[in-house]
Tab-separated table of C-alpha atoms in Angstrom:
chain	number	residue	atom	x	y	z
N	42	MET	CA	1.960	25.689	5.865
N	43	THR	CA	5.721	25.138	5.501
N	44	ILE	CA	6.515	27.674	8.220
N	45	TYR	CA	3.883	26.150	10.479
N	46	LEU	CA	5.254	22.624	9.991
N	47	ALA	CA	8.807	23.818	10.645
N	48	ARG	CA	7.692	25.549	13.843
N	49	ARG	CA	5.783	22.496	15.049
N	50	CYS	CA	8.722	20.210	14.292
N	51	GLY	CA	10.954	22.502	16.335
N	52	GLN	CA	8.508	22.387	19.234
N	53	ALA	CA	8.322	18.605	18.939
N	54	ALA	CA	12.135	18.359	19.099
N	55	VAL	CA	12.211	20.407	22.307
N	56	LEU	CA	9.442	18.290	23.843
N	57	MET	CA	11.231	15.087	22.872
N	58	LEU	CA	14.370	16.386	24.564
N	59	LEU	CA	12.415	17.148	27.759
N	60	VAL	CA	10.765	13.723	27.684
N	61	SER	CA	14.149	12.055	27.293
N	62	VAL	CA	15.658	14.000	30.205
N	63	ILE	CA	12.734	13.255	32.520
N	64	GLY	CA	12.500	9.601	31.503
N	65	PHE	CA	16.238	8.983	31.744
N	66	GLY	CA	16.372	10.747	35.115
N	67	ILE	CA	13.484	8.745	36.575
N	68	LEU	CA	15.018	5.440	35.478
N	69	HIS	CA	18.410	6.519	36.851
N	70	LEU	CA	16.868	7.318	40.250
N	71	ALA	CA	14.639	4.228	40.380
N	72	PRO	CA	15.544	1.750	43.138
N	73	GLY	CA	17.273	-1.448	42.137
N	74	GLY	CA	18.741	-0.451	38.823
N	75	PRO	CA	19.776	-2.659	35.902
N	76	LEU	CA	22.317	-4.507	38.066
N	77	SER	CA	19.765	-5.717	40.603
N	78	GLN	CA	19.349	-9.075	38.843
N	79	TYR	CA	23.093	-9.661	39.185
N	80	VAL	CA	23.455	-8.316	42.714
N	81	LEU	CA	20.791	-10.683	44.017
N	82	SER	CA	22.477	-13.682	42.431
N	83	SER	CA	24.640	-15.706	44.822
N	84	ASN	CA	26.846	-16.856	41.939
N	85	MET	CA	28.038	-13.339	41.054
N	86	ALA	CA	31.229	-12.099	42.665
N	87	GLN	CA	31.816	-8.400	43.294
N	88	GLU	CA	34.531	-8.398	40.633
N	89	ASP	CA	32.027	-9.632	38.050
N	90	ILE	CA	29.499	-6.974	39.053
N	91	ASP	CA	32.164	-4.260	38.760
N	92	ARG	CA	33.135	-5.534	35.317
N	93	ILE	CA	29.495	-5.516	34.107
N	94	THR	CA	29.086	-2.011	35.543
N	95	ARG	CA	32.025	-0.760	33.500
N	96	GLN	CA	30.850	-2.556	30.354
N	97	LEU	CA	27.415	-0.950	30.610
N	98	GLY	CA	28.920	2.452	31.375
N	99	LEU	CA	27.012	2.706	34.644
N	100	ASP	CA	30.080	3.821	36.573
N	101	ARG	CA	30.140	7.196	34.799
N	102	PRO	CA	28.333	10.371	35.982
N	103	PHE	CA	24.651	10.727	35.094
N	104	LEU	CA	25.205	13.593	32.644
N	105	LEU	CA	27.808	11.652	30.638
N	106	GLN	CA	25.548	8.600	30.514
N	107	TYR	CA	22.660	10.720	29.247
N	108	VAL	CA	24.684	12.576	26.600
N	109	ASP	CA	26.168	9.320	25.322
N	110	TRP	CA	22.717	7.706	25.127
N	111	LEU	CA	21.209	10.778	23.414
N	112	VAL	CA	23.937	10.964	20.772
N	113	ARG	CA	23.604	7.262	19.984
N	114	MET	CA	19.817	7.456	19.840
N	115	VAL	CA	19.848	10.401	17.417
N	116	THR	CA	22.304	8.554	15.172
N	117	GLY	CA	20.074	5.456	15.099
N	118	ASP	CA	21.788	3.335	17.757
N	119	TRP	CA	19.214	2.906	20.516
N	120	GLY	CA	21.430	0.539	22.457
N	121	GLN	CA	21.162	-3.139	23.271
N	122	SER	CA	18.856	-4.978	25.602
N	123	TYR	CA	20.326	-5.846	28.997
N	124	ARG	CA	18.209	-8.990	28.978
N	125	ASP	CA	19.242	-10.765	25.774
N	126	GLY	CA	21.721	-8.425	24.048
N	127	LEU	CA	19.489	-7.789	21.026
N	128	PRO	CA	19.346	-4.265	19.553
N	129	VAL	CA	16.528	-2.187	21.016
N	130	LEU	CA	15.188	-1.264	17.587
N	131	THR	CA	14.990	-4.944	16.649
N	132	LYS	CA	12.992	-5.809	19.758
N	133	ILE	CA	10.620	-2.878	19.248
N	134	ALA	CA	10.177	-3.703	15.555
N	135	THR	CA	9.019	-7.215	16.407
N	136	HIS	CA	6.380	-5.905	18.840
N	137	ILE	CA	5.087	-2.720	17.232
N	138	GLY	CA	3.081	-4.577	14.576
N	139	PRO	CA	0.666	-6.313	16.989
N	140	THR	CA	0.149	-3.041	18.876
N	141	LEU	CA	-0.689	-1.127	15.701
N	142	GLU	CA	-3.107	-3.886	14.702
N	143	ILE	CA	-5.366	-3.505	17.711
N	144	MET	CA	-4.918	0.289	17.867
N	145	LEU	CA	-5.974	0.869	14.246
N	146	ALA	CA	-8.809	-1.655	14.368
N	147	SER	CA	-10.228	-0.250	17.609
N	148	THR	CA	-9.900	3.344	16.338
N	149	VAL	CA	-11.845	2.624	13.154
N	150	ILE	CA	-14.601	0.821	15.060
N	151	ALA	CA	-14.788	3.485	17.761
N	152	ALA	CA	-14.848	6.372	15.277
N	153	LEU	CA	-17.686	4.870	13.231
N	154	LEU	CA	-19.754	3.614	16.150
N	155	GLY	CA	-19.095	6.611	18.394
N	156	GLY	CA	-19.859	9.035	15.566
N	157	VAL	CA	-23.233	7.457	14.893
N	158	ILE	CA	-24.156	7.303	18.582
N	159	GLY	CA	-23.074	10.893	19.217
N	160	MET	CA	-24.936	12.206	16.178
N	161	ARG	CA	-28.186	10.446	17.087
N	162	ALA	CA	-27.883	11.616	20.701
N	163	ALA	CA	-27.453	15.235	19.579
N	164	VAL	CA	-30.291	15.138	17.062
N	165	ARG	CA	-32.608	13.594	19.675
N	166	ARG	CA	-31.451	15.717	22.574
N	167	HIS	CA	-33.056	14.998	25.979
N	168	SER	CA	-34.639	11.832	24.586
N	169	LEU	CA	-34.178	8.280	25.825
N	170	THR	CA	-31.513	7.782	23.135
N	171	ASP	CA	-29.553	10.778	24.420
N	172	LEU	CA	-29.914	9.611	28.014
N	173	LEU	CA	-28.703	6.082	27.228
N	174	ALA	CA	-25.793	7.347	25.109
N	175	THR	CA	-24.616	9.817	27.755
N	176	GLY	CA	-25.084	7.402	30.637
N	177	GLY	CA	-23.387	4.557	28.790
N	178	ALA	CA	-20.429	6.767	27.937
N	179	MET	CA	-20.020	7.823	31.560
N	180	ILE	CA	-20.099	4.201	32.718
N	181	ALA	CA	-17.574	3.121	30.074
N	182	LEU	CA	-15.210	5.957	31.031
N	183	SER	CA	-15.557	5.283	34.769
N	184	ILE	CA	-14.773	1.564	34.799
N	185	PRO	CA	-11.090	0.560	34.404
N	186	THR	CA	-10.054	-1.027	31.130
N	187	PHE	CA	-8.627	-4.117	32.830
N	188	TRP	CA	-12.055	-4.868	34.346
N	189	PHE	CA	-13.647	-4.884	30.899
N	190	ALA	CA	-10.845	-7.167	29.701
N	191	LEU	CA	-11.305	-9.612	32.560
N	192	MET	CA	-15.085	-9.644	32.084
N	193	ALA	CA	-14.616	-10.277	28.359
N	194	ILE	CA	-12.387	-13.278	29.107
N	195	TYR	CA	-14.826	-14.637	31.691
N	196	LEU	CA	-17.930	-14.222	29.515
N	197	PHE	CA	-16.754	-14.919	25.963
N	198	SER	CA	-13.877	-17.311	26.689
N	199	ILE	CA	-14.764	-19.226	29.832
N	200	GLU	CA	-18.574	-19.203	29.897
N	201	LEU	CA	-19.451	-19.151	26.185
N	202	GLY	CA	-16.215	-20.406	24.663
N	203	TRP	CA	-16.566	-18.129	21.638
N	204	LEU	CA	-13.213	-16.333	21.783
N	205	PRO	CA	-9.638	-17.216	22.792
N	206	SER	CA	-8.589	-15.976	26.202
N	207	GLY	CA	-5.218	-14.664	25.085
N	208	ASN	CA	-2.205	-14.649	22.741
N	209	ARG	CA	-2.109	-13.465	19.144
N	210	SER	CA	-2.555	-16.830	17.453
N	211	THR	CA	-2.953	-20.527	18.139
N	212	ILE	CA	0.285	-22.493	18.367
N	213	GLY	CA	0.837	-24.204	15.050
N	214	ASP	CA	-1.717	-22.124	13.179
N	215	GLY	CA	-1.053	-18.400	12.733
N	216	SER	CA	-3.354	-17.997	9.719
N	217	LEU	CA	-5.107	-14.695	9.021
N	218	GLY	CA	-8.428	-16.052	10.228
N	219	ASP	CA	-6.856	-17.319	13.440
N	220	VAL	CA	-5.173	-13.946	14.114
N	221	LEU	CA	-8.428	-12.078	13.463
N	222	HIS	CA	-10.228	-14.465	15.831
N	223	HIS	CA	-7.719	-13.669	18.573
N	224	MET	CA	-8.017	-9.930	17.848
N	225	VAL	CA	-11.753	-9.748	18.540
N	226	ALA	CA	-11.589	-9.611	22.341
N	227	PRO	CA	-8.719	-7.087	22.803
N	228	VAL	CA	-10.063	-4.853	20.020
N	229	MET	CA	-13.561	-4.994	21.492
N	230	VAL	CA	-12.286	-3.972	24.934
N	231	LEU	CA	-10.051	-1.190	23.612
N	232	ALA	CA	-12.775	0.121	21.284
N	233	LEU	CA	-15.365	0.222	24.066
N	234	VAL	CA	-13.695	3.051	25.968
N	235	GLU	CA	-12.748	4.846	22.755
N	236	THR	CA	-16.348	4.704	21.526
N	237	ALA	CA	-17.485	6.532	24.650
N	238	VAL	CA	-14.982	9.326	24.009
N	239	TRP	CA	-15.904	9.646	20.332
N	240	ALA	CA	-19.618	9.640	21.139
N	241	GLN	CA	-19.268	12.428	23.704
N	242	PHE	CA	-17.140	14.580	21.406
N	243	MET	CA	-19.459	13.993	18.459
N	244	ARG	CA	-22.525	14.867	20.535
N	245	ALA	CA	-20.962	18.136	21.727
N	246	SER	CA	-19.769	19.066	18.234
N	247	MET	CA	-23.140	18.242	16.679
N	248	LEU	CA	-25.050	20.266	19.276
N	249	ASP	CA	-22.806	23.258	18.635
N	250	THR	CA	-23.322	22.945	14.881
N	251	LEU	CA	-27.099	22.606	15.158
N	252	GLY	CA	-27.191	25.951	16.981
N	253	GLN	CA	-25.485	27.851	14.154
N	254	ASP	CA	-27.303	30.468	12.046
N	255	TYR	CA	-26.851	28.641	8.748
N	256	ILE	CA	-28.677	25.623	10.170
N	257	ARG	CA	-31.620	27.797	11.155
N	258	THR	CA	-31.512	29.375	7.692
N	259	ALA	CA	-31.570	25.964	6.014
N	260	ARG	CA	-34.585	24.969	8.064
N	261	ALA	CA	-36.307	28.283	7.301
N	262	LYS	CA	-35.911	27.557	3.585
N	263	GLY	CA	-38.050	24.475	4.041
N	264	LEU	CA	-35.350	21.832	3.626
N	265	ARG	CA	-36.158	18.427	5.014
N	266	GLU	CA	-34.650	17.711	8.405
N	267	ARG	CA	-32.739	14.737	7.032
N	268	VAL	CA	-31.111	16.956	4.407
N	269	VAL	CA	-30.258	19.615	6.996
N	270	ILE	CA	-28.607	17.040	9.249
N	271	ARG	CA	-26.655	15.100	6.637
N	272	ALA	CA	-25.756	17.787	4.091
N	273	HIS	CA	-25.139	20.755	6.381
N	274	ALA	CA	-24.765	19.857	10.059
N	275	LEU	CA	-22.891	16.559	9.840
N	276	ARG	CA	-20.105	17.750	7.522
N	277	ASN	CA	-19.273	20.718	9.727
N	278	ALA	CA	-19.629	18.753	12.953
N	279	LEU	CA	-17.037	16.247	11.730
N	280	LEU	CA	-14.293	18.883	11.387
N	281	PRO	CA	-13.499	19.209	15.121
N	282	MET	CA	-13.469	15.418	15.369
N	283	ILE	CA	-10.292	15.321	13.278
N	284	THR	CA	-8.393	16.787	16.223
N	285	LEU	CA	-9.525	13.853	18.348
N	286	VAL	CA	-7.411	11.502	16.232
N	287	GLY	CA	-4.238	13.034	17.627
N	288	LEU	CA	-5.589	13.486	21.139
N	289	GLN	CA	-6.535	9.812	21.351
N	290	PHE	CA	-2.982	8.529	20.873
N	291	PRO	CA	-1.985	8.736	24.562
N	292	THR	CA	-5.240	7.050	25.594
N	293	LEU	CA	-4.757	4.378	22.958
N	294	LEU	CA	-1.221	3.619	24.099
N	295	GLY	CA	-2.254	3.444	27.745
N	296	GLY	CA	-5.240	1.266	26.975
N	297	ALA	CA	-3.150	-0.970	24.726
N	298	LEU	CA	-0.655	-1.500	27.551
N	299	VAL	CA	-3.375	-2.790	29.883
N	300	THR	CA	-5.182	-4.758	27.193
N	301	GLU	CA	-2.023	-6.440	25.934
N	302	THR	CA	-1.095	-7.465	29.462
N	303	VAL	CA	-4.466	-9.055	30.236
N	304	PHE	CA	-4.771	-10.829	26.876
N	305	SER	CA	-1.044	-11.731	26.615
N	306	TRP	CA	-0.919	-9.810	23.335
N	307	PRO	CA	2.724	-9.591	22.149
N	308	GLY	CA	2.775	-5.835	21.579
N	309	MET	CA	4.791	-2.892	22.851
N	310	GLY	CA	2.726	-2.630	26.022
N	311	ARG	CA	3.613	-6.164	27.032
N	312	LEU	CA	7.252	-5.585	26.094
N	313	PHE	CA	7.280	-2.382	28.172
N	314	LEU	CA	6.070	-4.143	31.327
N	315	ASP	CA	8.441	-7.073	30.839
N	316	SER	CA	11.343	-4.671	30.347
N	317	LEU	CA	10.443	-2.788	33.519
N	318	GLU	CA	10.320	-6.043	35.453
N	319	TYR	CA	13.791	-7.044	34.234
N	320	ARG	CA	15.182	-3.496	34.613
N	321	ASP	CA	15.900	-3.484	30.877
N	322	TYR	CA	16.262	0.294	30.730
N	323	PRO	CA	17.460	0.676	27.105
N	324	VAL	CA	14.263	-1.003	25.895
N	325	VAL	CA	12.148	1.044	28.310
N	326	MET	CA	13.673	4.287	27.063
N	327	GLY	CA	13.265	3.187	23.452
N	328	ILE	CA	9.553	2.490	23.919
N	329	LEU	CA	9.122	5.743	25.850
N	330	MET	CA	10.704	7.829	23.093
N	331	LEU	CA	8.829	6.026	20.330
N	332	SER	CA	5.538	6.510	22.158
N	333	ALA	CA	6.218	10.216	22.620
N	334	LEU	CA	7.103	10.509	18.931
N	335	MET	CA	3.863	8.755	17.939
N	336	VAL	CA	1.797	11.090	20.117
N	337	MET	CA	3.428	14.205	18.669
N	338	ALA	CA	3.133	12.879	15.116
N	339	GLY	CA	-0.551	12.141	15.698
N	340	SER	CA	-1.168	15.646	16.992
N	341	LEU	CA	0.659	17.199	14.030
N	342	LEU	CA	-1.243	15.015	11.576
N	343	ALA	CA	-4.551	16.052	13.128
N	344	ASP	CA	-3.669	19.755	12.749
N	345	VAL	CA	-2.696	19.300	9.110
N	346	LEU	CA	-5.833	17.314	8.286
N	347	TYR	CA	-7.959	19.949	9.991
N	348	ALA	CA	-6.370	22.690	7.898
N	349	VAL	CA	-6.865	20.679	4.703
N	350	ALA	CA	-10.498	19.926	5.565
N	351	ASP	CA	-11.295	23.533	6.470
N	352	PRO	CA	-9.739	26.033	4.008
N	353	ARG	CA	-10.696	28.902	6.317
N	354	ILE	CA	-7.873	27.931	8.645
N	355	ARG	CA	-4.472	29.320	7.727
N	356	MET	CA	-1.281	27.908	9.141
N	357	ASP	CA	1.363	30.532	8.523
């Protein structure tokens, strides 16, 4: 296990380096640049723009800019925001909490609901339940997340008035109940697409398990079908689902970005779009690297949990 973890950490370091090079290069080549907000201002003289360029280090070659940024990032200095001068880590720390809130809540709901739907669809294969589960999953995966978010606002906020249309809390309130009330809509939208993925994976895993020899043996021994499903098939069908935890991280982050934008949720997704709009590249790179790290950590965690859950797997 130790050798495996060391090897995976080495692979993750190489991937992080590639992500940083690609991300930094794309931002460097993007039109406009971080000085665009100053260039377009009629009150800025060319001397002032040149001075800001030197202060930000943008007058140096690309390779020197990248190496300097990489060294500072590895040592814990992720730079300062071009927009307000605050440290990048401080800005991310104030926004990562709300993102994790809706990500964890939607994952728990999707895993439980999708697991039940997928299991029932597999057990009742080719039935109306299976047809509705498969068709519903395809519809949920085909329709964009922002459409679900807009429909949720229209139905539950405008028409019925049950849920807030946006923000994380009511101004002047901020209690736990108020935050949970505001979480319902974004979590519901984010969990809807996730549930479809979990249901499809669970159905496929359950069908594969039900076709194994030990399941046929258990049935031949005269065990009740409920016992065969719950005591034998379900436990083994859940093992491949552990891998889905890590694979869902990119989808979760992408869905959270859209959901946070529509519902004005003050998370990393909203911060990422605002930073792109203001050409705040240090913040953009910080969020990009943190997101890549979260995805790799989720994948590694899924592999470790799978090995712990199934002793037959050796990670040498």
